[in-house]
Tab-separated table of C-alpha atoms in Angstrom:
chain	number	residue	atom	x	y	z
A	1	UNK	CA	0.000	0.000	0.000
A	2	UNK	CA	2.634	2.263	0.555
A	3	UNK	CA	3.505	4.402	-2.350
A	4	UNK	CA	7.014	4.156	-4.060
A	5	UNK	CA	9.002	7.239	-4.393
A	6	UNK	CA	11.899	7.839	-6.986
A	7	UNK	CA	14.985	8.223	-6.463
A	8	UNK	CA	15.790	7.706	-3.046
A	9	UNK	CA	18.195	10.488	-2.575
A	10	UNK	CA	19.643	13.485	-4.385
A	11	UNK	CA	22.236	15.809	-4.536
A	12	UNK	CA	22.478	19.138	-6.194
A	13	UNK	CA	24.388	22.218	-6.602
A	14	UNK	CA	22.211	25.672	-6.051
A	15	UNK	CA	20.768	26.731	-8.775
A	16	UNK	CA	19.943	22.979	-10.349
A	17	UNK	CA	16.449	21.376	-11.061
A	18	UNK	CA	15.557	18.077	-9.396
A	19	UNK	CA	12.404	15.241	-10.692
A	20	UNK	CA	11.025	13.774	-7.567
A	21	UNK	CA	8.213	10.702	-8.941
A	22	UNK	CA	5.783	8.838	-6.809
A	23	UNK	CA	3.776	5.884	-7.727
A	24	UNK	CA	1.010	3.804	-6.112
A	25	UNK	CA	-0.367	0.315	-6.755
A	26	UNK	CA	-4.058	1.718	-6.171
A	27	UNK	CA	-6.092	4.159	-7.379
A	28	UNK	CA	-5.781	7.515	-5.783
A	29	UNK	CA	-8.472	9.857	-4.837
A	30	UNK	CA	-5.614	12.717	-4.021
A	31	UNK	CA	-1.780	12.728	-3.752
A	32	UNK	CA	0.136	15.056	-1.077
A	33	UNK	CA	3.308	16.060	-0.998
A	34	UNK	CA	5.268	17.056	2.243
A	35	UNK	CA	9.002	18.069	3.268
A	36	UNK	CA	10.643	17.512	6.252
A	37	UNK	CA	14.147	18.554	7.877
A	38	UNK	CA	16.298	16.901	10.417
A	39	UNK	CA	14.340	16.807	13.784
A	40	UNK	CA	11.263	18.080	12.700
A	41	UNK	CA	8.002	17.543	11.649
A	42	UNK	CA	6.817	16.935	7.901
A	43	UNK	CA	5.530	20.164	6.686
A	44	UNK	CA	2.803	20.459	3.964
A	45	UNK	CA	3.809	21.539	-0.129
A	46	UNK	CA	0.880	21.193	-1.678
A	47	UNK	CA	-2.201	18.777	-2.561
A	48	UNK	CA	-3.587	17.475	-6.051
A	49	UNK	CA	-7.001	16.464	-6.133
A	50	UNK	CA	-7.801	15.883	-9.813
A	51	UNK	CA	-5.804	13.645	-12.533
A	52	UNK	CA	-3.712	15.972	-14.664
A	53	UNK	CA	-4.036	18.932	-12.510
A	54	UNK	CA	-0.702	20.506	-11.932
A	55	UNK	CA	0.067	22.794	-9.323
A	56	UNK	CA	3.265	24.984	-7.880
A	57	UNK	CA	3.783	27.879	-5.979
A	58	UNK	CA	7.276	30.158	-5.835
A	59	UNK	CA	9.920	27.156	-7.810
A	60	UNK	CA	8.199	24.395	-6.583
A	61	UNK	CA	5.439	22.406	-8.414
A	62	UNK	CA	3.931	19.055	-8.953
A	63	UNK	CA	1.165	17.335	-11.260
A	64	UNK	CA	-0.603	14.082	-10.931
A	65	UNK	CA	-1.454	11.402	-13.718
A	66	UNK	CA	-4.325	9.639	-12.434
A	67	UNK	CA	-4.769	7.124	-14.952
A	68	UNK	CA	-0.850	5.925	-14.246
A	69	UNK	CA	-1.697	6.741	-10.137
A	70	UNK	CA	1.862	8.697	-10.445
A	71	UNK	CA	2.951	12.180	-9.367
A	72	UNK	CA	5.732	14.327	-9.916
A	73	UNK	CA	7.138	17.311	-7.974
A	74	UNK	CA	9.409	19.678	-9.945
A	75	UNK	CA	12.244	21.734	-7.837
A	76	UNK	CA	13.042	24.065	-10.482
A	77	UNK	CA	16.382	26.608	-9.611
A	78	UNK	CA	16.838	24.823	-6.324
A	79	UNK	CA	17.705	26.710	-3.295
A	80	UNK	CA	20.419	25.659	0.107
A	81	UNK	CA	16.530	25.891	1.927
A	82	UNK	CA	15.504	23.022	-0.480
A	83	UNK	CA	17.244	20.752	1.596
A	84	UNK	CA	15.152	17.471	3.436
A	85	UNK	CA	12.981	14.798	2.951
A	86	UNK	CA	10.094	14.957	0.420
A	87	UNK	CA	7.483	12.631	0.899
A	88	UNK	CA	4.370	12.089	-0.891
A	89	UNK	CA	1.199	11.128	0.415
A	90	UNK	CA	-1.642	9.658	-0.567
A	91	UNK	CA	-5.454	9.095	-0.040
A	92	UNK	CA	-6.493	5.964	-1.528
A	93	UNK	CA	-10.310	5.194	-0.138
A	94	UNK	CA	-10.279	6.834	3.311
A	95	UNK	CA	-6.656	5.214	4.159
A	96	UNK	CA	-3.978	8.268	3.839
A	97	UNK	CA	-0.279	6.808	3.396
A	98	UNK	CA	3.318	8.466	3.048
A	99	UNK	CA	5.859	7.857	0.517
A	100	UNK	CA	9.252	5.746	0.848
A	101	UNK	CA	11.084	9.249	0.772
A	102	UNK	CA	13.244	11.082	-1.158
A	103	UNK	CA	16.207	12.619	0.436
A	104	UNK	CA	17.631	16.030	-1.050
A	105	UNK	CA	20.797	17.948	-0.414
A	106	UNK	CA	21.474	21.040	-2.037
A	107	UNK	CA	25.299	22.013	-1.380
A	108	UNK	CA	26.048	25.922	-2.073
B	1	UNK	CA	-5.349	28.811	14.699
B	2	UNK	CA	-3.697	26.517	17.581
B	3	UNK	CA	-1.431	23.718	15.775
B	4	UNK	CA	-1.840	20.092	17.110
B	5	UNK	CA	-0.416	19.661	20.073
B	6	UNK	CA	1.627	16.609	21.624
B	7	UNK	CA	3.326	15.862	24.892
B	8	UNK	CA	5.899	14.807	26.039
B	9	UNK	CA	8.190	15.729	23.779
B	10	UNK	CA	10.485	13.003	25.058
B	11	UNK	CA	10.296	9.982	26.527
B	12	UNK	CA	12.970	7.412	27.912
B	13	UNK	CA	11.784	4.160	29.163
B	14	UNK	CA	13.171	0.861	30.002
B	15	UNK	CA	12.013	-2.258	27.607
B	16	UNK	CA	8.843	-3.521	29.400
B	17	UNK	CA	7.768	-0.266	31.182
B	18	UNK	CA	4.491	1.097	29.384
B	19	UNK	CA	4.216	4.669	28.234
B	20	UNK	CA	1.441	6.792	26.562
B	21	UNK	CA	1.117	9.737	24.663
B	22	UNK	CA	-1.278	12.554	24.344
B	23	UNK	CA	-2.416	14.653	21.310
B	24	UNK	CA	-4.915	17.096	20.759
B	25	UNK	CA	-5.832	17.931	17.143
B	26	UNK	CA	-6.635	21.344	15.438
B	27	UNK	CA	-10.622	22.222	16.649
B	28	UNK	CA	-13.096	20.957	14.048
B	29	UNK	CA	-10.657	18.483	12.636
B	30	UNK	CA	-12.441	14.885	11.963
B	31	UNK	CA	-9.619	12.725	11.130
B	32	UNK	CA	-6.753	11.957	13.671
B	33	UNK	CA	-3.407	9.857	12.711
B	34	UNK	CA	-0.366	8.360	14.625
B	35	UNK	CA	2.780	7.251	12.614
B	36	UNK	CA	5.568	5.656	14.119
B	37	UNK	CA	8.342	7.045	12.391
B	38	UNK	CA	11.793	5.345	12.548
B	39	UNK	CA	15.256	7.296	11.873
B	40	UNK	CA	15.922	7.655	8.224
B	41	UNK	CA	12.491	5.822	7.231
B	42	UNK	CA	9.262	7.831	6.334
B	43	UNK	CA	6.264	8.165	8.852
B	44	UNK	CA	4.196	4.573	9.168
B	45	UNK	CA	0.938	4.782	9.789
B	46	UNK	CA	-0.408	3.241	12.983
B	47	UNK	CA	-3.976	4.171	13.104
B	48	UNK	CA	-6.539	6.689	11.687
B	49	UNK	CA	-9.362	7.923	13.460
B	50	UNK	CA	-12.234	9.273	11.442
B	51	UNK	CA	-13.955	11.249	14.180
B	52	UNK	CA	-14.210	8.643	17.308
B	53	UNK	CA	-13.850	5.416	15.132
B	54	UNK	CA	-11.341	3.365	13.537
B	55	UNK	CA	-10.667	3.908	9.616
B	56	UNK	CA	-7.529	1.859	9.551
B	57	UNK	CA	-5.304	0.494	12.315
B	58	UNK	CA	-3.625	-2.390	10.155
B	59	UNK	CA	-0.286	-1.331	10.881
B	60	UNK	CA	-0.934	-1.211	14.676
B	61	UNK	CA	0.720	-4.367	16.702
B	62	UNK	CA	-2.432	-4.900	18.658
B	63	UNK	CA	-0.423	-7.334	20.996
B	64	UNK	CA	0.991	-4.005	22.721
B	65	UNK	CA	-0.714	-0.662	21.552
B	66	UNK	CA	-3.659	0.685	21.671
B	67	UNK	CA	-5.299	3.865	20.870
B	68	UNK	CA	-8.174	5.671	21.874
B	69	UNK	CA	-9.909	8.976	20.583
B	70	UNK	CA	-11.991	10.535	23.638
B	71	UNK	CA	-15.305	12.015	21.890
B	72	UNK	CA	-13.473	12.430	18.726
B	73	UNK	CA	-11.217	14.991	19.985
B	74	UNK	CA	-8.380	14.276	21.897
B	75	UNK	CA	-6.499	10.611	21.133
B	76	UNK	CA	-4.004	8.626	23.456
B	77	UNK	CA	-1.370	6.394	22.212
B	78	UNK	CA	-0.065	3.791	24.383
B	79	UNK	CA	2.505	0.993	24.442
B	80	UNK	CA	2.733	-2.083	27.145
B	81	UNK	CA	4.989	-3.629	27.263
B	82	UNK	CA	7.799	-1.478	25.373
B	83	UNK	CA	10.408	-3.087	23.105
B	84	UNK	CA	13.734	-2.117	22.131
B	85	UNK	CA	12.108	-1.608	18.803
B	86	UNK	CA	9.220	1.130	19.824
B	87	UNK	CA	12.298	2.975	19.998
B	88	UNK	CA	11.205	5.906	17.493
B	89	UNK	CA	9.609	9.522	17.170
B	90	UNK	CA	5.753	9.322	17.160
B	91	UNK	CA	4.002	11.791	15.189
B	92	UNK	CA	0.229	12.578	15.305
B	93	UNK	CA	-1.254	14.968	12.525
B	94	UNK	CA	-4.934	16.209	11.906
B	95	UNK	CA	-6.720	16.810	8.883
B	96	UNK	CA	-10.468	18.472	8.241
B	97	UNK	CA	-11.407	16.021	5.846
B	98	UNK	CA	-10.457	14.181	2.935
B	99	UNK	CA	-8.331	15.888	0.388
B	100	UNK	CA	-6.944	18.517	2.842
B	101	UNK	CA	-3.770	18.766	4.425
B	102	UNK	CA	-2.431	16.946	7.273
B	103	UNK	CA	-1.262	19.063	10.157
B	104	UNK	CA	1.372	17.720	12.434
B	105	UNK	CA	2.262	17.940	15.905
B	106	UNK	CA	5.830	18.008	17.057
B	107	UNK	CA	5.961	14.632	18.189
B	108	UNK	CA	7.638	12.469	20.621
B	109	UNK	CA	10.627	11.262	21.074
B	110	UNK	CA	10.533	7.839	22.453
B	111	UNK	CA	13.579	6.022	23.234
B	112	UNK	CA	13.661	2.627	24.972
B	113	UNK	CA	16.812	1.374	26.390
């Protein structure tokens, strides 16, 4: 049940884009998509509700393809705040799950 | 609005003491999660609460936690007897309904020795 996220980790220089894909066995009604840092608590992106819809705010955006139950978030010009764990998240029935996590560094 | 709120913070405990944990979810908020989340692994879900009842507590080893959620408000989490391998931060979030956002609480820091 739990969704798979791609790749596991990532590294990139300031400035760089970054492809962050998560895919589910099931059919999704919605797909989340969270970042945490060290010590802290996940901390809520953004949500897509609708297959193809595509959403971002500041460099940061994602879309969801519901008929493949797969999402993307897109890190364009990354920033040294970029920096944690992305995790999706998603609602399949009434059962909300998180992502196997995808760990990025951005180094200056 | 007042975030979720969890206490402790942190918790040390020998293996086979019991422990419990307390959260209080964002007013008006229906559904009510734990996740057990291990260093370097993403949160696991433990249970959901959809108001007072169960939605999903698959996850949950039955043999030595148990949850509650006290007129669909606040929820306990508790563990008897502890393991070595309850050793973890426990996270509790709220959201207002399907396809919204989970809100988190700071979670607690459990570590069994």
């Amino acid at each position: 049940q739990q969704p798979v996220q791609s790749p596991q980790a990532v590294i990139l220089r300031e400035g760089e884009d970054a492809v962050i894909n998560c895919s589910s066995s099931k059919a999704l009604y919605s797909v989340h998509w969270y970042r945490q840092k060290h010590g802290e608590a996940p901390v809520f992106l953004m949500i897509l509700l609708k297959g193809g819809e595509q959403k971002g705010h500041d460099k940061i955006s994602a879309s969801f393809n519901e008929k493949k139950q797969q999402s993307s978030l897109y890190l364009t010009a990354s920033q040294l705040s970029y920096s944690g764990t992305y995790f999706c998240g998603t609602e399949m029935g009434n059962q909300f799950y998180f992502g196997t996590g995808t760990s990025l560094t951005v180094i200056p | 609005e007042a975030g979720v709120a969890q206490s402790p913070r942190y918790k040390i405990i020998e293996k086979r003491q019991s422990v419990a944990f307390w959260c209080n979810p964002i007013s008006g908020h229906a559904t009510l999660y734990w996740y057990q989340q291990i260093l370097g692994q993403g949160p696991k879900l433990l249970i959901q609460f959809q108001n007072n009842g169960v939605v999903d507590d698959s996850q949950l080893p039955k043999d030595r936690f148990s949850a509650e959620r006290l007129k669909g408000v606040d929820s306990t989490l508790k563990i008897q007897p502890a393991k070595l391998e309850d050793s973890a931060v426990y996270l509790c979030a709220s959201s207002l309904d399907r396809g919204t956002p989970l809100h988190f609480g700071n979670g607690t820091r459990l570590t069994v020795t």
